[in-house]
Amino acid sequence: MYQPTSDQLRISDEPVRQLNVDTCVHAIGASAGVTSIPFAILVNRSAGSFRFFGLARLKAAMRRAGLGQEVPLVLCTGSELHDRALELVHRGVQTLGVLGGDGSARTVALALRGLDVPILPLPGGTLNRLCHRVHGHANLGRTLRGLSQAQPIWLSGGLANEHVFLVASGFGPWMAFHTMRETIRRHGFWAGLGALKTLRHDLFAGKLRLSANSQACDIVIAAPDRVDEAFGLGAKEIDFPETRLETGQARLSGLGKLLWLAMAVLFRRWRKLSFTETQISERMSVSCGGDEIIGLVDGEKLQFGDHLVLRALPRAALVLSTKRS
């Protein structure tokens, strides 16, 4: 069982109090005779997994992993994640699980940054790319079963202007497809088709340019690890410098090439395409011909003005990894 030292984790002087759940915080491995580790799981009620399964899937996985009823499940909305995470740590929780998507885990990790409290990302979103990066997979049961061998690690990240990302940031007019996807999720398929009308006429205008090569492109994706991780498909186990970002870019001439790129990503062949390019650097700039740059930061849609700077960020988040070395 993972057993943090006082140097690794912040230990509150305030005693553990009731958390408006069925049970108080208990050690996840008390039956094994190890030192008590206050532990709780934050559940984002707006995440995809919760909407489909509620708590049934999580509770079943916890039972199979031998966690039982002693670990409290704290439900909240996405907008409450930051404050609830700080509240739980203030009450003595020293390891915090987060069931949600990449954005949920990122929000909690950044809320606890500087407190030396690790988060345990649990797959509850659509792609669960952060779980792939931290654990090597996105299987809820396997993650909970591996908790006894979990180790705290510092995860490198990146900055898109002032916004931290732990998995990837993507940019370009193609972000209009994200609007369509979110509309489908919230309002149904037909409403999503209606959102197609919002696609900009310059979807394939090639307005994005990187300072590294100044070539026109339609898609830019930056990741603190290999860009393959940004697609949630994993990557080969290779050493990657913490002070660098990998950036992938593509110039698309129409919807056909976009679909071709999507298929190549699925079969891990996108690097061989003639209209894609990658580069590794500590810092680079992105411009959009004076237009507003639209992007996703770990799945969250943001606007960046007409100029964007991408930088590597070592030691961006403290996470609990079940990946075997």
GROMACS .gro file of C-alpha atoms in nm:
model
  325
    1MET     CA    1   0.000   0.000   0.000
    2TYR     CA    2   0.124   0.348  -0.086
    3GLN     CA    3   0.243   0.508   0.238
    4PRO     CA    4   0.337   0.877   0.208
    5THR     CA    5   0.594   1.037   0.432
    6SER     CA    6   0.548   1.371   0.603
    7ASP     CA    7   0.773   1.527   0.339
    8GLN     CA    8   0.553   1.398   0.059
    9LEU     CA    9   0.212   1.496   0.192
   10ARG     CA   10   0.069   1.785   0.384
   11ILE     CA   11  -0.080   1.667   0.715
   12SER     CA   12  -0.346   1.894   0.859
   13ASP     CA   13  -0.340   1.983   1.230
   14GLU     CA   14  -0.719   1.984   1.231
   15PRO     CA   15  -0.883   1.650   1.315
   16VAL     CA   16  -1.090   1.470   1.056
   17ARG     CA   17  -1.458   1.570   1.078
   18GLN     CA   18  -1.776   1.436   0.929
   19LEU     CA   19  -1.795   1.508   0.555
   20ASN     CA   20  -2.169   1.495   0.488
   21VAL     CA   21  -2.136   1.140   0.362
   22ASP     CA   22  -2.230   0.805   0.511
   23THR     CA   23  -1.895   0.742   0.677
   24CYS     CA   24  -1.593   0.934   0.792
   25VAL     CA   25  -1.254   0.913   0.621
   26HIS     CA   26  -1.074   0.588   0.696
   27ALA     CA   27  -0.757   0.423   0.576
   28ILE     CA   28  -0.792   0.248   0.242
   29GLY     CA   29  -0.579  -0.035   0.366
   30ALA     CA   30  -0.645  -0.053   0.738
   31SER     CA   31  -0.721  -0.425   0.717
   32ALA     CA   32  -0.368  -0.484   0.590
   33GLY     CA   33  -0.219  -0.332   0.903
   34VAL     CA   34  -0.059  -0.031   0.733
   35THR     CA   35  -0.042   0.326   0.853
   36SER     CA   36  -0.373   0.511   0.819
   37ILE     CA   37  -0.406   0.713   0.498
   38PRO     CA   38  -0.708   0.948   0.497
   39PHE     CA   39  -0.859   0.905   0.152
   40ALA     CA   40  -1.171   1.025  -0.029
   41ILE     CA   41  -1.303   1.027  -0.385
   42LEU     CA   42  -1.447   1.338  -0.547
   43VAL     CA   43  -1.714   1.249  -0.804
   44ASN     CA   44  -1.807   1.495  -1.077
   45ARG     CA   45  -2.181   1.447  -1.126
   46SER     CA   46  -2.166   1.615  -1.467
   47ALA     CA   47  -1.904   1.373  -1.604
   48GLY     CA   48  -2.007   1.126  -1.873
   49SER     CA   49  -1.964   0.814  -1.661
   50PHE     CA   50  -2.187   0.945  -1.383
   51ARG     CA   51  -2.464   1.038  -1.625
   52PHE     CA   52  -2.469   0.682  -1.759
   53PHE     CA   53  -2.402   0.474  -1.446
   54GLY     CA   54  -2.445   0.699  -1.143
   55LEU     CA   55  -2.241   0.558  -0.854
   56ALA     CA   56  -2.315   0.193  -0.936
   57ARG     CA   57  -2.007   0.140  -1.152
   58LEU     CA   58  -1.771   0.304  -0.903
   59LYS     CA   59  -1.913   0.122  -0.601
   60ALA     CA   60  -1.890  -0.214  -0.778
   61ALA     CA   61  -1.526  -0.150  -0.871
   62MET     CA   62  -1.450  -0.044  -0.515
   63ARG     CA   63  -1.601  -0.365  -0.374
   64ARG     CA   64  -1.398  -0.579  -0.611
   65ALA     CA   65  -1.085  -0.389  -0.512
   66GLY     CA   66  -1.158  -0.451  -0.143
   67LEU     CA   67  -1.217  -0.086  -0.054
   68GLY     CA   68  -1.563  -0.145   0.092
   69GLN     CA   69  -1.777   0.127   0.247
   70GLU     CA   70  -1.511   0.310   0.445
   71VAL     CA   71  -1.400   0.541   0.163
   72PRO     CA   72  -1.636   0.841   0.132
   73LEU     CA   73  -1.767   0.943  -0.209
   74VAL     CA   74  -1.816   1.319  -0.228
   75LEU     CA   75  -2.046   1.428  -0.511
   76CYS     CA   76  -2.023   1.775  -0.664
   77THR     CA   77  -2.059   1.959  -0.992
   78GLY     CA   78  -1.769   2.060  -1.212
   79SER     CA   79  -1.784   2.418  -1.086
   80GLU     CA   80  -1.754   2.296  -0.725
   81LEU     CA   81  -1.450   2.071  -0.772
   82HIS     CA   82  -1.192   2.335  -0.680
   83ASP     CA   83  -1.354   2.438  -0.352
   84ARG     CA   84  -1.454   2.086  -0.245
   85ALA     CA   85  -1.099   1.960  -0.302
   86LEU     CA   86  -0.952   2.231  -0.080
   87GLU     CA   87  -1.219   2.166   0.182
   88LEU     CA   88  -1.139   1.794   0.196
   89VAL     CA   89  -0.765   1.855   0.228
   90HIS     CA   90  -0.831   2.108   0.505
   91ARG     CA   91  -1.025   1.836   0.687
   92GLY     CA   92  -0.734   1.593   0.673
   93VAL     CA   93  -0.766   1.406   0.345
   94GLN     CA   94  -0.413   1.332   0.224
   95THR     CA   95  -0.487   1.147  -0.101
   96LEU     CA   96  -0.778   1.249  -0.322
   97GLY     CA   97  -0.932   1.038  -0.596
   98VAL     CA   98  -1.111   1.222  -0.878
   99LEU     CA   99  -1.376   1.047  -1.088
  100GLY     CA  100  -1.437   1.254  -1.399
  101GLY     CA  101  -1.278   1.356  -1.725
  102ASP     CA  102  -0.944   1.520  -1.795
  103GLY     CA  103  -1.081   1.863  -1.706
  104SER     CA  104  -1.205   1.741  -1.367
  105ALA     CA  105  -0.869   1.591  -1.272
  106ARG     CA  106  -0.685   1.898  -1.399
  107THR     CA  107  -0.904   2.130  -1.190
  108VAL     CA  108  -0.839   1.935  -0.870
  109ALA     CA  109  -0.467   1.888  -0.940
  110LEU     CA  110  -0.421   2.262  -0.988
  111ALA     CA  111  -0.631   2.342  -0.680
  112LEU     CA  112  -0.397   2.127  -0.469
  113ARG     CA  113  -0.075   2.238  -0.636
  114GLY     CA  114   0.170   2.350  -0.369
  115LEU     CA  115   0.002   2.145  -0.096
  116ASP     CA  116   0.188   1.822  -0.184
  117VAL     CA  117  -0.137   1.624  -0.185
  118PRO     CA  118  -0.148   1.373  -0.474
  119ILE     CA  119  -0.460   1.311  -0.675
  120LEU     CA  120  -0.564   0.972  -0.811
  121PRO     CA  121  -0.725   1.024  -1.156
  122LEU     CA  122  -1.013   0.779  -1.211
  123PRO     CA  123  -1.171   0.730  -1.555
  124GLY     CA  124  -1.513   0.892  -1.564
  125GLY     CA  125  -1.500   1.103  -1.880
  126THR     CA  126  -1.510   1.046  -2.255
  127LEU     CA  127  -1.147   0.982  -2.352
  128ASN     CA  128  -0.978   0.970  -2.009
  129ARG     CA  129  -0.645   1.063  -2.161
  130LEU     CA  130  -0.492   1.168  -1.828
  131CYS     CA  131  -0.563   0.820  -1.688
  132HIS     CA  132  -0.380   0.670  -1.985
  133ARG     CA  133  -0.086   0.898  -1.916
  134VAL     CA  134  -0.075   0.841  -1.539
  135HIS     CA  135  -0.171   0.471  -1.518
  136GLY     CA  136  -0.103   0.341  -1.869
  137HIS     CA  137  -0.473   0.252  -1.914
  138ALA     CA  138  -0.823   0.383  -1.835
  139ASN     CA  139  -0.974   0.083  -1.658
  140LEU     CA  140  -1.148   0.182  -1.333
  141GLY     CA  141  -1.131  -0.159  -1.166
  142ARG     CA  142  -0.767  -0.212  -1.257
  143THR     CA  143  -0.674   0.131  -1.123
  144LEU     CA  144  -0.841   0.068  -0.787
  145ARG     CA  145  -0.692  -0.282  -0.760
  146GLY     CA  146  -0.346  -0.137  -0.820
  147LEU     CA  147  -0.382   0.118  -0.546
  148SER     CA  148  -0.176  -0.085  -0.301
  149GLN     CA  149   0.133  -0.048  -0.524
  150ALA     CA  150   0.067   0.313  -0.630
  151GLN     CA  151   0.347   0.567  -0.610
  152PRO     CA  152   0.336   0.949  -0.607
  153ILE     CA  153   0.503   1.106  -0.911
  154TRP     CA  154   0.540   1.458  -1.044
  155LEU     CA  155   0.374   1.498  -1.381
  156SER     CA  156   0.513   1.746  -1.631
  157GLY     CA  157   0.269   1.973  -1.812
  158GLY     CA  158   0.253   2.277  -2.032
  159LEU     CA  159   0.131   2.634  -2.045
  160ALA     CA  160  -0.092   2.785  -2.314
  161ASN     CA  161  -0.043   3.150  -2.225
  162GLU     CA  162  -0.135   3.134  -1.852
  163HIS     CA  163  -0.346   2.816  -1.874
  164VAL     CA  164  -0.190   2.491  -1.744
  165PHE     CA  165  -0.256   2.164  -1.929
  166LEU     CA  166  -0.160   1.813  -1.821
  167VAL     CA  167  -0.251   1.617  -2.134
  168ALA     CA  168  -0.274   1.841  -2.437
  169SER     CA  169  -0.391   2.167  -2.588
  170GLY     CA  170  -0.534   2.191  -2.939
  171PHE     CA  171  -0.597   2.499  -3.152
  172GLY     CA  172  -0.765   2.604  -3.474
  173PRO     CA  173  -1.104   2.678  -3.634
  174TRP     CA  174  -1.172   2.303  -3.625
  175MET     CA  175  -1.262   2.359  -3.258
  176ALA     CA  176  -1.611   2.428  -3.389
  177PHE     CA  177  -1.648   2.049  -3.399
  178HIS     CA  178  -1.609   2.053  -3.020
  179THR     CA  179  -1.912   2.282  -3.000
  180MET     CA  180  -2.108   2.032  -3.208
  181ARG     CA  181  -2.001   1.742  -2.984
  182GLU     CA  182  -2.098   1.922  -2.664
  183THR     CA  183  -2.433   2.017  -2.816
  184ILE     CA  184  -2.500   1.651  -2.898
  185ARG     CA  185  -2.409   1.547  -2.543
  186ARG     CA  186  -2.634   1.806  -2.381
  187HIS     CA  187  -2.925   1.842  -2.622
  188GLY     CA  188  -2.926   1.539  -2.850
  189PHE     CA  189  -2.817   1.435  -3.198
  190TRP     CA  190  -3.049   1.660  -3.400
  191ALA     CA  191  -2.948   1.968  -3.203
  192GLY     CA  192  -2.587   1.873  -3.274
  193LEU     CA  193  -2.654   1.862  -3.646
  194GLY     CA  194  -2.802   2.209  -3.618
  195ALA     CA  195  -2.475   2.324  -3.460
  196LEU     CA  196  -2.300   2.241  -3.788
  197LYS     CA  197  -2.420   2.579  -3.907
  198THR     CA  198  -2.177   2.740  -3.663
  199LEU     CA  199  -1.876   2.596  -3.846
  200ARG     CA  200  -1.673   2.884  -3.979
  201HIS     CA  201  -1.629   2.931  -4.352
  202ASP     CA  202  -1.252   2.934  -4.305
  203LEU     CA  203  -1.240   2.593  -4.133
  204PHE     CA  204  -0.961   2.493  -4.371
  205ALA     CA  205  -0.813   2.837  -4.432
  206GLY     CA  206  -0.467   2.747  -4.297
  207LYS     CA  207  -0.442   3.057  -4.077
  208LEU     CA  208  -0.244   2.904  -3.789
  209ARG     CA  209   0.131   2.948  -3.796
  210LEU     CA  210   0.402   2.828  -3.556
  211SER     CA  211   0.704   3.044  -3.486
  212ALA     CA  212   0.925   2.738  -3.535
  213ASN     CA  213   0.860   2.704  -3.910
  214SER     CA  214   0.596   2.965  -4.011
  215GLN     CA  215   0.418   2.706  -4.224
  216ALA     CA  216   0.041   2.745  -4.258
  217CYS     CA  217  -0.169   2.480  -4.082
  218ASP     CA  218  -0.524   2.412  -3.969
  219ILE     CA  219  -0.456   2.199  -3.660
  220VAL     CA  220  -0.200   2.246  -3.384
  221ILE     CA  221  -0.178   2.006  -3.087
  222ALA     CA  222   0.078   2.050  -2.809
  223ALA     CA  223   0.150   1.787  -2.542
  224PRO     CA  224   0.397   1.760  -2.251
  225ASP     CA  225   0.461   1.403  -2.366
  226ARG     CA  226   0.427   1.249  -2.710
  227VAL     CA  227   0.130   1.389  -2.903
  228ASP     CA  228  -0.002   1.030  -2.927
  229GLU     CA  229  -0.097   1.059  -2.559
  230ALA     CA  230  -0.324   1.350  -2.648
  231PHE     CA  231  -0.543   1.114  -2.851
  232GLY     CA  232  -0.590   0.875  -2.559
  233LEU     CA  233  -0.423   0.593  -2.750
  234GLY     CA  234  -0.101   0.572  -2.548
  235ALA     CA  235   0.252   0.587  -2.680
  236LYS     CA  236   0.570   0.383  -2.676
  237GLU     CA  237   0.760   0.384  -2.349
  238ILE     CA  238   1.043   0.625  -2.426
  239ASP     CA  239   1.231   0.887  -2.230
  240PHE     CA  240   1.091   1.233  -2.291
  241PRO     CA  241   1.253   1.551  -2.150
  242GLU     CA  242   1.037   1.724  -1.887
  243THR     CA  243   1.137   2.066  -2.016
  244ARG     CA  244   1.003   2.011  -2.369
  245LEU     CA  245   0.669   2.001  -2.548
  246GLU     CA  246   0.594   1.804  -2.861
  247THR     CA  247   0.377   1.986  -3.113
  248GLY     CA  248   0.194   1.823  -3.401
  249GLN     CA  249   0.045   2.022  -3.686
  250ALA     CA  250  -0.153   1.942  -4.000
  251ARG     CA  251  -0.255   2.133  -4.312
  252LEU     CA  252  -0.596   2.017  -4.430
  253SER     CA  253  -0.753   2.109  -4.764
  254GLY     CA  254  -1.099   1.975  -4.689
  255LEU     CA  255  -1.319   1.738  -4.496
  256GLY     CA  256  -1.172   1.438  -4.676
  257LYS     CA  257  -0.824   1.499  -4.536
  258LEU     CA  258  -0.972   1.558  -4.192
  259LEU     CA  259  -1.136   1.214  -4.204
  260TRP     CA  260  -0.814   1.065  -4.340
  261LEU     CA  261  -0.624   1.216  -4.047
  262ALA     CA  262  -0.881   1.079  -3.801
  263MET     CA  263  -0.839   0.726  -3.941
  264ALA     CA  264  -0.461   0.757  -3.934
  265VAL     CA  265  -0.475   0.863  -3.568
  266LEU     CA  266  -0.694   0.563  -3.487
  267PHE     CA  267  -0.440   0.324  -3.642
  268ARG     CA  268  -0.138   0.517  -3.504
  269ARG     CA  269  -0.014   0.606  -3.854
  270TRP     CA  270  -0.065   0.982  -3.848
  271ARG     CA  271   0.307   1.063  -3.824
  272LYS     CA  272   0.363   0.911  -4.168
  273LEU     CA  273   0.118   1.141  -4.345
  274SER     CA  274   0.264   1.393  -4.589
  275PHE     CA  275   0.054   1.681  -4.452
  276THR     CA  276   0.152   1.637  -4.083
  277GLU     CA  277   0.463   1.753  -3.902
  278THR     CA  278   0.598   1.733  -3.546
  279GLN     CA  279   0.860   1.920  -3.349
  280ILE     CA  280   0.994   1.934  -2.995
  281SER     CA  281   1.090   2.255  -2.819
  282GLU     CA  282   1.077   2.437  -2.485
  283ARG     CA  283   0.874   2.730  -2.616
  284MET     CA  284   0.695   2.835  -2.932
  285SER     CA  285   0.443   3.092  -3.049
  286VAL     CA  286   0.122   3.044  -3.246
  287SER     CA  287  -0.053   3.313  -3.448
  288CYS     CA  288  -0.378   3.314  -3.647
  289GLY     CA  289  -0.345   3.595  -3.899
  290GLY     CA  290  -0.471   3.849  -3.648
  291ASP     CA  291  -0.787   3.650  -3.571
  292GLU     CA  292  -0.895   3.509  -3.234
  293ILE     CA  293  -0.724   3.180  -3.150
  294ILE     CA  294  -0.972   2.920  -3.021
  295GLY     CA  295  -0.843   2.618  -2.834
  296LEU     CA  296  -0.904   2.330  -2.597
  297VAL     CA  297  -0.698   2.297  -2.280
  298ASP     CA  298  -0.741   1.941  -2.149
  299GLY     CA  299  -1.086   1.942  -2.309
  300GLU     CA  300  -1.192   2.288  -2.188
  301LYS     CA  301  -1.273   2.538  -2.463
  302LEU     CA  302  -1.093   2.873  -2.426
  303GLN     CA  303  -1.010   3.182  -2.630
  304PHE     CA  304  -0.653   3.313  -2.642
  305GLY     CA  305  -0.666   3.641  -2.830
  306ASP     CA  306  -0.457   3.681  -3.144
  307HIS     CA  307  -0.130   3.552  -2.997
  308LEU     CA  308  -0.046   3.234  -2.810
  309VAL     CA  309   0.272   3.117  -2.639
  310LEU     CA  310   0.324   2.749  -2.557
  311ARG     CA  311   0.576   2.655  -2.286
  312ALA     CA  312   0.677   2.341  -2.099
  313LEU     CA  313   0.596   2.325  -1.726
  314PRO     CA  314   0.795   2.072  -1.520
  315ARG     CA  315   0.637   1.939  -1.197
  316ALA     CA  316   0.292   2.060  -1.298
  317ALA     CA  317   0.091   1.819  -1.080
  318LEU     CA  318   0.144   1.556  -0.812
  319VAL     CA  319  -0.042   1.237  -0.901
  320LEU     CA  320  -0.068   0.884  -0.767
  321SER     CA  321   0.031   0.641  -1.041
  322THR     CA  322  -0.051   0.269  -1.049
  323LYS     CA  323   0.171   0.216  -1.353
  324ARG     CA  324   0.431  -0.052  -1.292
  325SER     CA  325   0.787   0.054  -1.355
   0.00000   0.00000   0.00000
